[in-house]
Tab-separated table of C-alpha atoms in Angstrom:
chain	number	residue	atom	x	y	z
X	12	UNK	CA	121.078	-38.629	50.213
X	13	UNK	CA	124.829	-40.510	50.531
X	14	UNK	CA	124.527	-43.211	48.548
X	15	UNK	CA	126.311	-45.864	51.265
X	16	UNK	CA	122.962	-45.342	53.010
X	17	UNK	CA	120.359	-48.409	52.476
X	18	UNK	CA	117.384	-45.827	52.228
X	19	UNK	CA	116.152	-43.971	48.844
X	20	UNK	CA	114.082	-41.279	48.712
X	21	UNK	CA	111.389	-43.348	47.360
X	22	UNK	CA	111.393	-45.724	50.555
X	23	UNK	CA	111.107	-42.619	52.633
X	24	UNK	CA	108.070	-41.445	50.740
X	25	UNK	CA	106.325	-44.799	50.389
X	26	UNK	CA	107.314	-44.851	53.833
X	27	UNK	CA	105.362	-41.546	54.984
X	28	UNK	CA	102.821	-42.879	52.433
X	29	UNK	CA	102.052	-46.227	54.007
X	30	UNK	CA	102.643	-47.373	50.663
X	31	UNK	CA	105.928	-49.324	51.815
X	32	UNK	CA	105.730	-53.726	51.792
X	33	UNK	CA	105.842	-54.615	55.311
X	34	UNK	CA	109.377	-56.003	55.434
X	35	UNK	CA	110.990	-52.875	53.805
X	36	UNK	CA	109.063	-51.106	56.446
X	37	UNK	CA	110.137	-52.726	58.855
X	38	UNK	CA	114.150	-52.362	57.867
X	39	UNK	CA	113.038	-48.498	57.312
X	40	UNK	CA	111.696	-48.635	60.946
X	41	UNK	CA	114.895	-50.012	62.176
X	42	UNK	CA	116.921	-47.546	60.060
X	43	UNK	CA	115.640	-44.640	60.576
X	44	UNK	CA	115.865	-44.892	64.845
X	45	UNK	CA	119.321	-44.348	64.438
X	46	UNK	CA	118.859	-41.227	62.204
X	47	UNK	CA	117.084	-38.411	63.751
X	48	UNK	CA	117.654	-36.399	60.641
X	49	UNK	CA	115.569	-38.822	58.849
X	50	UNK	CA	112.970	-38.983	61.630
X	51	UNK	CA	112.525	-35.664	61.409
X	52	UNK	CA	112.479	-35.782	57.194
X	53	UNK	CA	109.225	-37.972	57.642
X	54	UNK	CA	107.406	-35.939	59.747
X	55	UNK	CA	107.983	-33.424	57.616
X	56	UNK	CA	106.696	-35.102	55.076
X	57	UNK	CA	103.535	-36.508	57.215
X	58	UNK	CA	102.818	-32.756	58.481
X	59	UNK	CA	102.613	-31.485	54.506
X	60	UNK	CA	100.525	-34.402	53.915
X	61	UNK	CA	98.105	-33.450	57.099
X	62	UNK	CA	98.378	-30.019	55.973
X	63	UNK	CA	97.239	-30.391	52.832
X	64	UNK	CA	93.955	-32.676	53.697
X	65	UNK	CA	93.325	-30.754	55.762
X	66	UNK	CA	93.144	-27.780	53.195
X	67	UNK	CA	91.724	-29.825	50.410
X	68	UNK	CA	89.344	-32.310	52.251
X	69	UNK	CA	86.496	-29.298	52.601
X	70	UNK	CA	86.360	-28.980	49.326
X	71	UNK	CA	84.630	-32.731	48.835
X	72	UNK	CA	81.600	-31.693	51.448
X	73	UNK	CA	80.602	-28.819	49.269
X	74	UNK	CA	77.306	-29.641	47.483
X	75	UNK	CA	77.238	-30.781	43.978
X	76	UNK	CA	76.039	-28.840	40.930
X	77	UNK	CA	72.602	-30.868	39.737
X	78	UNK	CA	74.427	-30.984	35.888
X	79	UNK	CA	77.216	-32.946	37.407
X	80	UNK	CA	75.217	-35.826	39.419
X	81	UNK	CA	73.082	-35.940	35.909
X	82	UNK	CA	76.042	-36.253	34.224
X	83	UNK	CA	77.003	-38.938	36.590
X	84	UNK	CA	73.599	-41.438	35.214
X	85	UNK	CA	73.897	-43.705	32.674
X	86	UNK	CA	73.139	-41.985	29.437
X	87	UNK	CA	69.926	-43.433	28.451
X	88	UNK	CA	68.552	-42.581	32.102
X	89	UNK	CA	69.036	-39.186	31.828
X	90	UNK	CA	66.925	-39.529	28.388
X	91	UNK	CA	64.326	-41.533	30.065
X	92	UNK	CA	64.545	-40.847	33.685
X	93	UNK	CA	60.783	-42.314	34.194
X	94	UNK	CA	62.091	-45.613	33.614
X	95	UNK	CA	65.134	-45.419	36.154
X	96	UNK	CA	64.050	-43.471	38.822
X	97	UNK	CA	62.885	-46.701	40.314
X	98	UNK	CA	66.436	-48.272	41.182
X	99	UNK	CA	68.615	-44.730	40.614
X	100	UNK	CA	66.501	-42.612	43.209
X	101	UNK	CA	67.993	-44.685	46.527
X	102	UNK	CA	71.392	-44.168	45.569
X	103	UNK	CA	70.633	-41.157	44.616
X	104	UNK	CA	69.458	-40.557	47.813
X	105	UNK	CA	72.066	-42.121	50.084
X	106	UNK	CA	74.752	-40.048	48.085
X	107	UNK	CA	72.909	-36.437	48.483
X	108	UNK	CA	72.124	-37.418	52.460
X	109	UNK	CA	76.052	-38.165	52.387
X	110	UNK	CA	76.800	-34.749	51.064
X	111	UNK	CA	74.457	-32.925	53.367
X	112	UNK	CA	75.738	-34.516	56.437
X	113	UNK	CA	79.213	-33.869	55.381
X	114	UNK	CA	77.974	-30.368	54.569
X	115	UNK	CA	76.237	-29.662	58.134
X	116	UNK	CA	79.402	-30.851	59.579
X	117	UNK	CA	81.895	-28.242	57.883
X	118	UNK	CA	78.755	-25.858	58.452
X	119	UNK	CA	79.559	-26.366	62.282
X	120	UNK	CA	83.630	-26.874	61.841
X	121	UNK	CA	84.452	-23.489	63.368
X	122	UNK	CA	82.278	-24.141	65.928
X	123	UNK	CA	83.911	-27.572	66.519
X	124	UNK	CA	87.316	-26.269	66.416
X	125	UNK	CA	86.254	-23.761	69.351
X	126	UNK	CA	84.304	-25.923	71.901
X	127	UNK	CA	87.259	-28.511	71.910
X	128	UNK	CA	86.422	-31.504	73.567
X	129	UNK	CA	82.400	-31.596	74.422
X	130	UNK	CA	80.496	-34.343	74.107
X	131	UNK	CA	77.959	-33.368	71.589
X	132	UNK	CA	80.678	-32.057	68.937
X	133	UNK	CA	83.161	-35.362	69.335
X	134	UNK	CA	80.245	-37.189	68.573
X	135	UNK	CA	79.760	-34.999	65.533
X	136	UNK	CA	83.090	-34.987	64.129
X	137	UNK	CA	83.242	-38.983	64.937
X	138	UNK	CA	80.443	-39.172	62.256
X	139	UNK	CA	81.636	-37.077	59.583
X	140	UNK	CA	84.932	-38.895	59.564
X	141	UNK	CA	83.284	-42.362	59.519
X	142	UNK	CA	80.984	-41.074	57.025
X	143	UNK	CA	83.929	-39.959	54.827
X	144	UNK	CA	86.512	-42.864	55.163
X	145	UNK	CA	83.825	-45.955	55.989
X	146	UNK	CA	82.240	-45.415	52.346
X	147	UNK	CA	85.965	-45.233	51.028
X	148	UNK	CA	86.397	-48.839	49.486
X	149	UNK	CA	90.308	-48.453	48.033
X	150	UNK	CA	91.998	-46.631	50.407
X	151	UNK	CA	89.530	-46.555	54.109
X	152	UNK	CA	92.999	-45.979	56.528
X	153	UNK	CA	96.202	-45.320	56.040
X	154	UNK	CA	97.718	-48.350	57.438
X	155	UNK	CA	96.400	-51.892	57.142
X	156	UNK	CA	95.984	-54.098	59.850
X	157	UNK	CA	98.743	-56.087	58.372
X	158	UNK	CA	101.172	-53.815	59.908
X	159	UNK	CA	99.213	-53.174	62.763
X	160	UNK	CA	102.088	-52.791	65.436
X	161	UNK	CA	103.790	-50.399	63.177
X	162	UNK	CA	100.176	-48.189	63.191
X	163	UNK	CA	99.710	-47.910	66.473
X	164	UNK	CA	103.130	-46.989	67.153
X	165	UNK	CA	102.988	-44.435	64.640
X	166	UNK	CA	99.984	-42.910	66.070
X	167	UNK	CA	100.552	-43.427	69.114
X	168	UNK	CA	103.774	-40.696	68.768
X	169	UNK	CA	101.631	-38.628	67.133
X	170	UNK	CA	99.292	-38.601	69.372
X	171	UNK	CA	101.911	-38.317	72.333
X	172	UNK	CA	100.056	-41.255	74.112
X	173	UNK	CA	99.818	-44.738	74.327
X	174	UNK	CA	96.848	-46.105	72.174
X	175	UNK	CA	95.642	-49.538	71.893
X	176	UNK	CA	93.462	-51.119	68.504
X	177	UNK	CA	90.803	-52.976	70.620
X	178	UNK	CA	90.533	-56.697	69.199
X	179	UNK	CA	86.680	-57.318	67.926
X	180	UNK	CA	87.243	-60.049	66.492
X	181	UNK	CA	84.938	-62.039	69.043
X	182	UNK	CA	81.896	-59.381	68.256
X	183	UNK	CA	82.744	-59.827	64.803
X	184	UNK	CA	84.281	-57.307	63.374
X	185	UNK	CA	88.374	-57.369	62.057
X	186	UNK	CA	90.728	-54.483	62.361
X	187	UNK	CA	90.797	-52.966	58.645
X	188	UNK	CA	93.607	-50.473	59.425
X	189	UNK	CA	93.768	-46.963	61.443
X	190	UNK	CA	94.490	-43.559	60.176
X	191	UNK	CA	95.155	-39.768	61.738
X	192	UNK	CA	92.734	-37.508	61.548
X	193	UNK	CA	92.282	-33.750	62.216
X	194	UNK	CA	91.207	-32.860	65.680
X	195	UNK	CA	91.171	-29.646	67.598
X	196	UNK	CA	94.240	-28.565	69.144
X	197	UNK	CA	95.684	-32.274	68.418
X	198	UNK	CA	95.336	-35.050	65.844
X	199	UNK	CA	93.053	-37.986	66.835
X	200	UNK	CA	93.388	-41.350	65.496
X	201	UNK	CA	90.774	-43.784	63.789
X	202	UNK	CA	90.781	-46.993	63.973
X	203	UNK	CA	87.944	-48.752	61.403
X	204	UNK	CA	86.752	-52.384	61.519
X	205	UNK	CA	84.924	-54.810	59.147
X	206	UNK	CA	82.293	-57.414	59.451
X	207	UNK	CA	81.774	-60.694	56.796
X	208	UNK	CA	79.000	-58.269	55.974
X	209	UNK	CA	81.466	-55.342	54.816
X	210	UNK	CA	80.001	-53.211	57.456
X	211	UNK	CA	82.251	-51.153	59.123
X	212	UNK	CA	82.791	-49.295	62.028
X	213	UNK	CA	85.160	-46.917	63.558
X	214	UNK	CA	86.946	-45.988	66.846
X	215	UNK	CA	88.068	-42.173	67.082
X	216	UNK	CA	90.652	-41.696	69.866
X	217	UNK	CA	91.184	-38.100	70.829
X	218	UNK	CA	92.824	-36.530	73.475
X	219	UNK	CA	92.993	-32.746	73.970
X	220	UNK	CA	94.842	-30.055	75.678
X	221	UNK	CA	92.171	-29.971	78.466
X	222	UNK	CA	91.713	-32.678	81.075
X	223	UNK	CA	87.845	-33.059	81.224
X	224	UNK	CA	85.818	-34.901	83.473
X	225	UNK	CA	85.018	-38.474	82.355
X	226	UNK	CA	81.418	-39.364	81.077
X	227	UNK	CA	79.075	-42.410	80.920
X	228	UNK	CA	77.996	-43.920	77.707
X	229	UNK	CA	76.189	-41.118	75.555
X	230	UNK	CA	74.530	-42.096	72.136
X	231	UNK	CA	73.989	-39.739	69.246
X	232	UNK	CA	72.441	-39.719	65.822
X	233	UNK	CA	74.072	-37.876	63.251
X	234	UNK	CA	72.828	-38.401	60.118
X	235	UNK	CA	71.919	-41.619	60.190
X	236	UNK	CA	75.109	-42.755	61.563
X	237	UNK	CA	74.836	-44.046	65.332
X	238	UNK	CA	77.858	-42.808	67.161
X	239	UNK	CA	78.378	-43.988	71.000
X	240	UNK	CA	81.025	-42.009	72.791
X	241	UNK	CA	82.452	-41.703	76.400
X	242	UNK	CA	85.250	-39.601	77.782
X	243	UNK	CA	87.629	-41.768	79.833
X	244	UNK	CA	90.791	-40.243	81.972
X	245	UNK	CA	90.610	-37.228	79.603
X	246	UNK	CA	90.518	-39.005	76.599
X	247	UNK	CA	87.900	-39.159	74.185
X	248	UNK	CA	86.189	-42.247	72.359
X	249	UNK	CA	83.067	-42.481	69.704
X	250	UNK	CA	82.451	-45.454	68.241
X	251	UNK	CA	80.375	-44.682	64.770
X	252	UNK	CA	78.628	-46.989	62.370
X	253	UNK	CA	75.301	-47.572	60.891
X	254	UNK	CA	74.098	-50.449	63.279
X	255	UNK	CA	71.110	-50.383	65.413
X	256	UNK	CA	71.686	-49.234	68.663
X	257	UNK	CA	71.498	-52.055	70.770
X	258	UNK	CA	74.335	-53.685	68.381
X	259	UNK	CA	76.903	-50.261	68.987
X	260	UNK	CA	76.017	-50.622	72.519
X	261	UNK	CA	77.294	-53.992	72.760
X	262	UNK	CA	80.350	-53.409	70.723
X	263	UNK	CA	81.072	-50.247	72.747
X	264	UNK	CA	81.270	-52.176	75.558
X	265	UNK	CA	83.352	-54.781	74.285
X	266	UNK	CA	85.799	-51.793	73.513
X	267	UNK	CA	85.576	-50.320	77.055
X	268	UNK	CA	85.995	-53.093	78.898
X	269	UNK	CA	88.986	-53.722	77.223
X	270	UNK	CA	90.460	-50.384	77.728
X	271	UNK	CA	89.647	-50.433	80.887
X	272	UNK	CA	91.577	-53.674	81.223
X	273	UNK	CA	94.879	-52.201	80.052
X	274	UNK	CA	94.590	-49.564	82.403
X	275	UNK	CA	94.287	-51.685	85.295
X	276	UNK	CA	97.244	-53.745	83.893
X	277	UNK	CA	100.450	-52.862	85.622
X	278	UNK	CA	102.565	-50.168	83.317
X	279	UNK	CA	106.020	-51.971	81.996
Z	22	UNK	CA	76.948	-56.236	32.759
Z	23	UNK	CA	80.280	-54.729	31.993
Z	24	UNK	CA	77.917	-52.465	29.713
Z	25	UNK	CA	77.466	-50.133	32.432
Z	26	UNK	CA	79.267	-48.600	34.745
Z	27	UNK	CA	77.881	-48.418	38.730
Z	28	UNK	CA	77.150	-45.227	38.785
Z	29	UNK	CA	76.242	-45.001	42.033
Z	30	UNK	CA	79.967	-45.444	42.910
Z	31	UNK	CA	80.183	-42.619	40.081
Z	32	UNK	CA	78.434	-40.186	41.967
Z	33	UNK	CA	80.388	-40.849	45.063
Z	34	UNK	CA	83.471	-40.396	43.462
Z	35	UNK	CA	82.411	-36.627	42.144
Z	36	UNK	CA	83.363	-34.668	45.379
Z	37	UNK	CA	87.209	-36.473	44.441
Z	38	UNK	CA	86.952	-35.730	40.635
Z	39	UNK	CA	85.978	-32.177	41.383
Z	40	UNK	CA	88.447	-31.095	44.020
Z	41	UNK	CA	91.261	-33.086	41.288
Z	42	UNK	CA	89.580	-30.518	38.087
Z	43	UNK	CA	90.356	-27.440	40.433
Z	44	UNK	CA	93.776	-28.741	41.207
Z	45	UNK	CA	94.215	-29.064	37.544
Z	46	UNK	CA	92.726	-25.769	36.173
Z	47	UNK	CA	92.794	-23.714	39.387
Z	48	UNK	CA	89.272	-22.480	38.516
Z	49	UNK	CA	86.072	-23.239	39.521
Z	50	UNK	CA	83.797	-23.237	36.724
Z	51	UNK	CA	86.868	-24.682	34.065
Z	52	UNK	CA	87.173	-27.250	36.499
Z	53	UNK	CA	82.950	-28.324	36.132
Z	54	UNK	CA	83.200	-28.583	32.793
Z	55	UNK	CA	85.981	-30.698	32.920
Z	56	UNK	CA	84.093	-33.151	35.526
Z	57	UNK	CA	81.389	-32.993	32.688
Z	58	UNK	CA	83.339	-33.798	29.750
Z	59	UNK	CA	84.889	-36.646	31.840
Z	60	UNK	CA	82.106	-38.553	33.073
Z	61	UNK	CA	80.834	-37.921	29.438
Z	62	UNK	CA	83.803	-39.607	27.878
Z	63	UNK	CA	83.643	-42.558	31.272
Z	64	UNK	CA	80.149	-43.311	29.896
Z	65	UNK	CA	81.247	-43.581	26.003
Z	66	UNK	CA	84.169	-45.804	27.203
Z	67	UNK	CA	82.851	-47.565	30.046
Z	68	UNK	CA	83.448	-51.039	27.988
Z	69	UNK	CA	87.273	-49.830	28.471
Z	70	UNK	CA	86.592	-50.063	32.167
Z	71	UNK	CA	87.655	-53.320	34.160
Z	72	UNK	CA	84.643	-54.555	36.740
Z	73	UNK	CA	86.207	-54.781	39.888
Z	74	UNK	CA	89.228	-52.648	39.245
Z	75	UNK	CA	89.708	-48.688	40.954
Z	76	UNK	CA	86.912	-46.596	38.975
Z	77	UNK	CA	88.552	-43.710	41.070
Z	78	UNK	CA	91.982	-44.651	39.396
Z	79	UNK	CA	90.185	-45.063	36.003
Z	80	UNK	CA	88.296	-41.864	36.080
Z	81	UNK	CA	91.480	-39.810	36.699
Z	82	UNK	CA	93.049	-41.090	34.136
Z	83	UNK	CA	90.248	-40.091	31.916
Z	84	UNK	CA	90.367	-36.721	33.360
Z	85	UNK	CA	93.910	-36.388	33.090
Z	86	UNK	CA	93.694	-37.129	29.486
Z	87	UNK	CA	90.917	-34.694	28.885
Z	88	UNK	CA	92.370	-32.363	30.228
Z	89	UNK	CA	95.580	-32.539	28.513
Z	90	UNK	CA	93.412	-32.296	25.288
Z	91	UNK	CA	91.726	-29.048	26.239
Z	92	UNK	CA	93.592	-27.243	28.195
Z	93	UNK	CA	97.407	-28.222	27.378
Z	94	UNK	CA	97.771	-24.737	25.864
Z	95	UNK	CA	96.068	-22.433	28.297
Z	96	UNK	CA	97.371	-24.090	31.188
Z	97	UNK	CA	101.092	-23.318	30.231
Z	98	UNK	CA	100.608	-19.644	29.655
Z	99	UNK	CA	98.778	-19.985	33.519
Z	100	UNK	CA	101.621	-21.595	34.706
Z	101	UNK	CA	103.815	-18.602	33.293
Z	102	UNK	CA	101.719	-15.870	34.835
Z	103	UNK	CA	101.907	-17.917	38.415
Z	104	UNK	CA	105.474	-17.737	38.544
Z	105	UNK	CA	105.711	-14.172	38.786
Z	106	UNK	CA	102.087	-13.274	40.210
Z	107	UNK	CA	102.659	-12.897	44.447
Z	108	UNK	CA	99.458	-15.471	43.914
Z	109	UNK	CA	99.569	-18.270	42.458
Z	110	UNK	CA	96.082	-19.146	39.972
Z	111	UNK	CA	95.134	-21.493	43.439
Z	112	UNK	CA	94.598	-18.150	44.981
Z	113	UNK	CA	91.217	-17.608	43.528
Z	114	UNK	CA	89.877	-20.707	45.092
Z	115	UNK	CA	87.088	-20.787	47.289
Z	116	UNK	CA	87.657	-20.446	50.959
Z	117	UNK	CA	86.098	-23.376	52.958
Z	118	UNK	CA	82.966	-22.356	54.331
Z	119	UNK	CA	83.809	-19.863	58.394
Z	120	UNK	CA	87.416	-20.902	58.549
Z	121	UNK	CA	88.887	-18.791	61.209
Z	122	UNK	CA	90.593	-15.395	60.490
Z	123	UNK	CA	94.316	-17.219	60.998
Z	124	UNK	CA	92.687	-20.339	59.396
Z	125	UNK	CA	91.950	-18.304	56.219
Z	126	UNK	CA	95.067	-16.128	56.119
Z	127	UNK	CA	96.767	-19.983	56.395
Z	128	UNK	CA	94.878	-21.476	53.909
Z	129	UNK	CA	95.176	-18.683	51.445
Z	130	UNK	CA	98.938	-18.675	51.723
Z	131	UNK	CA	99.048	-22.857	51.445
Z	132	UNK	CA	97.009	-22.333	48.373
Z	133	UNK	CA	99.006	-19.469	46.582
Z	134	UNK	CA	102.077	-22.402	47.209
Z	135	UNK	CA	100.432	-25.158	45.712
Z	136	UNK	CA	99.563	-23.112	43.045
Z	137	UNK	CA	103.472	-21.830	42.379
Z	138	UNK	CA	104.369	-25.725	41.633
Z	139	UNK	CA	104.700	-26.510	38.446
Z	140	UNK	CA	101.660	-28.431	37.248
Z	141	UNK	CA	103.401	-31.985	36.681
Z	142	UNK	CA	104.598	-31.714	40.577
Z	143	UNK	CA	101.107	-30.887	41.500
Z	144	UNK	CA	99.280	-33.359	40.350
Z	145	UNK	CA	101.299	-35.928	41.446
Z	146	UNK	CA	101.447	-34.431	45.055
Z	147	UNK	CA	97.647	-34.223	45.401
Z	148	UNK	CA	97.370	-37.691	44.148
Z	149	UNK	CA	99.610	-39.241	46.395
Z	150	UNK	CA	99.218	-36.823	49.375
Z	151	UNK	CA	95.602	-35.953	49.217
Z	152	UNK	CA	93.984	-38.716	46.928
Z	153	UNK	CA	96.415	-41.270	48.748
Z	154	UNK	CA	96.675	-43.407	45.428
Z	155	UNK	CA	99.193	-46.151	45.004
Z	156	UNK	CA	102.226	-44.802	43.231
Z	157	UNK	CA	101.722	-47.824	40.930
Z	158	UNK	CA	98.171	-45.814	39.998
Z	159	UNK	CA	99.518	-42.581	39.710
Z	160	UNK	CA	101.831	-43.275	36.585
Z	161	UNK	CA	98.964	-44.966	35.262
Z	162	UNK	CA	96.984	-42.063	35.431
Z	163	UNK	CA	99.371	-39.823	34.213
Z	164	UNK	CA	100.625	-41.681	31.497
Z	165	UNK	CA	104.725	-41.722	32.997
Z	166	UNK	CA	106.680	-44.080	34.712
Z	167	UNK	CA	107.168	-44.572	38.131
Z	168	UNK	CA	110.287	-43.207	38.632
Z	169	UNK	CA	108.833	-39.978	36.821
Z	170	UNK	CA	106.158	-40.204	39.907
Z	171	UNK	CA	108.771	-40.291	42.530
Z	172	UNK	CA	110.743	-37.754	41.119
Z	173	UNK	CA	108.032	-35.140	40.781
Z	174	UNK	CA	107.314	-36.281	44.101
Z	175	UNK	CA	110.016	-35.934	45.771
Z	176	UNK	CA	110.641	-32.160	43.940
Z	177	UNK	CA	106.931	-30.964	45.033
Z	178	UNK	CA	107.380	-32.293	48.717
Z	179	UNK	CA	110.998	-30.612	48.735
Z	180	UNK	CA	109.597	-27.158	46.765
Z	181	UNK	CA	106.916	-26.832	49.092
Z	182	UNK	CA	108.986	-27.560	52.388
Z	183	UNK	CA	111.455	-24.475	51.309
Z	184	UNK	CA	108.480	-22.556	50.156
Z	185	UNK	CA	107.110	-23.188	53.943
Z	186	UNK	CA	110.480	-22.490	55.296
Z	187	UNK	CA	110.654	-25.852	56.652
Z	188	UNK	CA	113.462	-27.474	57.833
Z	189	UNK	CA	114.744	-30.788	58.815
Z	190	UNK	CA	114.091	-30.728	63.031
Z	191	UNK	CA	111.515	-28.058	63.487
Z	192	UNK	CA	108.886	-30.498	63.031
Z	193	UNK	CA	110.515	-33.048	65.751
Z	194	UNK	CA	108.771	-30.837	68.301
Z	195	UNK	CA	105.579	-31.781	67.163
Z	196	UNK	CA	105.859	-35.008	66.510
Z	197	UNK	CA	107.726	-36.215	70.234
């Protein structure tokens, strides 16, 4: 890199990271519109990183050798595991119905990958990735709300549509971030969301090569994880999280509705 | 109450510390002993570990320091074989479960790359890339400095784009 230029390396890798502070960001955003060579440096960048999840992420759905969740226990529970079954067999538990449903879903990915866009497999793959990233307390997205305009622009191209991050804040819940995730032929986006009760939710946005016909409201279970989803003007939605029904409902609609406003809006 | 660690939080983190020990020793059962000896070694120190702070962070770092212990000598001469070897010691991985036919033959070439970086640049890529820790946490897992983390970095991303034959505008297409 010239060194008149205002950019290192290391902003352009925090940058693909999301690891830059918002104001450098921000004078990398403005920067880099004026380079295309550095445009297309980051998505190089971004693509190795999706690559590479994409290779590696199987791996953490694979089920766990027995020595290495024992291993896992406080030491004096594995001696006397009478005593601490009581408290350790829940988590215990929630963490091996975890694995399983991650498990059943990479089971099923070929068959996800091949019937692109139907209703019962989005639904699926909206609960395996808010199963993975919802339980993820350091790092849940890949951009925080705090630069939220800079997410959804950054999804938005990468999506090759114009998304919106509904605002749920009246139901509740605060935008924690969004992040890209694998789809079929495409990358979907997912946006999560936090109540004062650290529950979260998440929004998967996915749009595929296919226009198919739009859907009402359709509710799944998957593994414990309630997942409403609709398909509007060819574009897919699930809303996941482990509320009762009747809650996801409401928020679903909340989340339609305002969709739906946007589209009747006027385009700029 | 900083006696203990929450080990519930320790058994979610496993999948992670696994798929780190392959990246590490590039093989499968080497890599479950070194999850073992970690979370053996988290549980003697767990008064070391800050309530509150990244246990995912901390147990890295624990693993990276086992492993540097163990396996400092045996992972050199690997990394000498893999430079030559049309398959890099990632090759032998595992397969994730009914990829495709052109998903596999992918995957299996992506692999036999990662596993032709040198073992500094790999680490640091799968922790940044893959684990998506803060730089920041990255040299403290490693033990280097920060600029030592961007540096590696920046070589892994740039090895692995030749290695790809990537270059600067083909990827423009996809992104719009």
């Amino acid at each position: 890199m010239k060194a008149q230029l205002p950019l290192t390396d290391d902003d352009l890798h925090a940058y693909a990271d999301g690891q830059l502070a918002p104001e450098r960001a921000a004078q990398v955003d403005a920067f880099i519109e004026r380079e295309p060579a550095l445009v297309a440096r980051l998505a190089d960048i971004r693509q190795q990183n999706a690559k590479l999840r994409d290779a590696l992420d199987p791996w953490l759905a694979e089920p766990l050798p027995r020595e290495l969740v024992d291993a896992a226990k406080p030491p004096r529970s594995r001696r006397d595991r009478g005593a601490s079954r009581g408290w350790l067999a829940p988590a215990l538990a929630a963490a091996a119905a975890l694995v399983l449903g991650i498990g059943l879903g990479w089971i099923f990915r070929g068959e996800v990958l091949q019937q692109a866009g139907t209703p019962i497999t989005f639904s699926r793959q909206a609960a395996i990735t808010h199963a993975l990233y919802a339980r993820d307390a350091n790092r849940p997205v890949e951009i925080w709300a705090s630069e939220e305009e800079k997410m959804v622009r950054w999804l938005s191209k990468r999506l090759s549509f114009q998304l919106h991050a509904p605002n749920l804040n009246d139901v509740g819940f605060a935008l924690v971030g969004g992040r890209l995730v694998a789809g079929n032929e495409k990358p979907g986006a997912m946006f999560m969301y936090e109540n004062a009760d650290k529950q979260r939710i998440s929004l998967l946005v996915r749009k595929d090569g296919e226009p198919t016909r739009e859907t009402a409201f359709r509710y799944a279970l998957e593994d414990g994880i309630g997942v409403f989803y609709w398909i509007d003007d060819s574009c897919g939605y699930a809303l996941s999280g482990n509320l009762d029904r009747a809650q996801l409902l409401s928020i679903a609609r909340v989340v339609y509705g305002q969709l739906a406003a946007l589209d009747a809006a006027p385009p700029k | 109450m900083s006696d203990t660690l929450p080990d519930p939080d320790l058994i979610a983190a496993l999948p992670r510390l696994r798929r780190y020990a392959r990246v590490l020793t590039g093989d499968l059962n080497r890599a479950d002993d070194l999850v073992q000896d970690t979370l053996t070694r988290a549980w003697a120190k767990r008064r070391l570990w800050r309530t509150g702070s990244d246990l995912r962070a901390w147990l890295f770092t624990i693993m990276h320091n086992v492993h540097i212990n163990q396996f400092s000598l045996r992972q050199r001469q690997f990394a000498e074989v893999s430079l030559d070897a049309d398959e890099g010691p990632l090759a032998a991985w595992d397969i994730p479960v009914r990829a495709t036919q052109s998903d596999r033959l992918e995957l299996v070439e992506l692999f036999a790359q990662i596993g032709r970086l040198p073992d500094e640049q790999r680490e640091v890529l799968l922790l940044a890339a893959v684990e998506e820790l803060r730089y920041q946490d990255i040299a403290q897992v490693l033990g280097v400095p920060i600029g030592t983390v961007m540096s590696r970095l920046n070589r892994a991303r740039e090895k692995l784009r030749r290695m790809t034959g990537g270059a600067y505008g083909a990827p423009l297409k996809v992104v719009k």
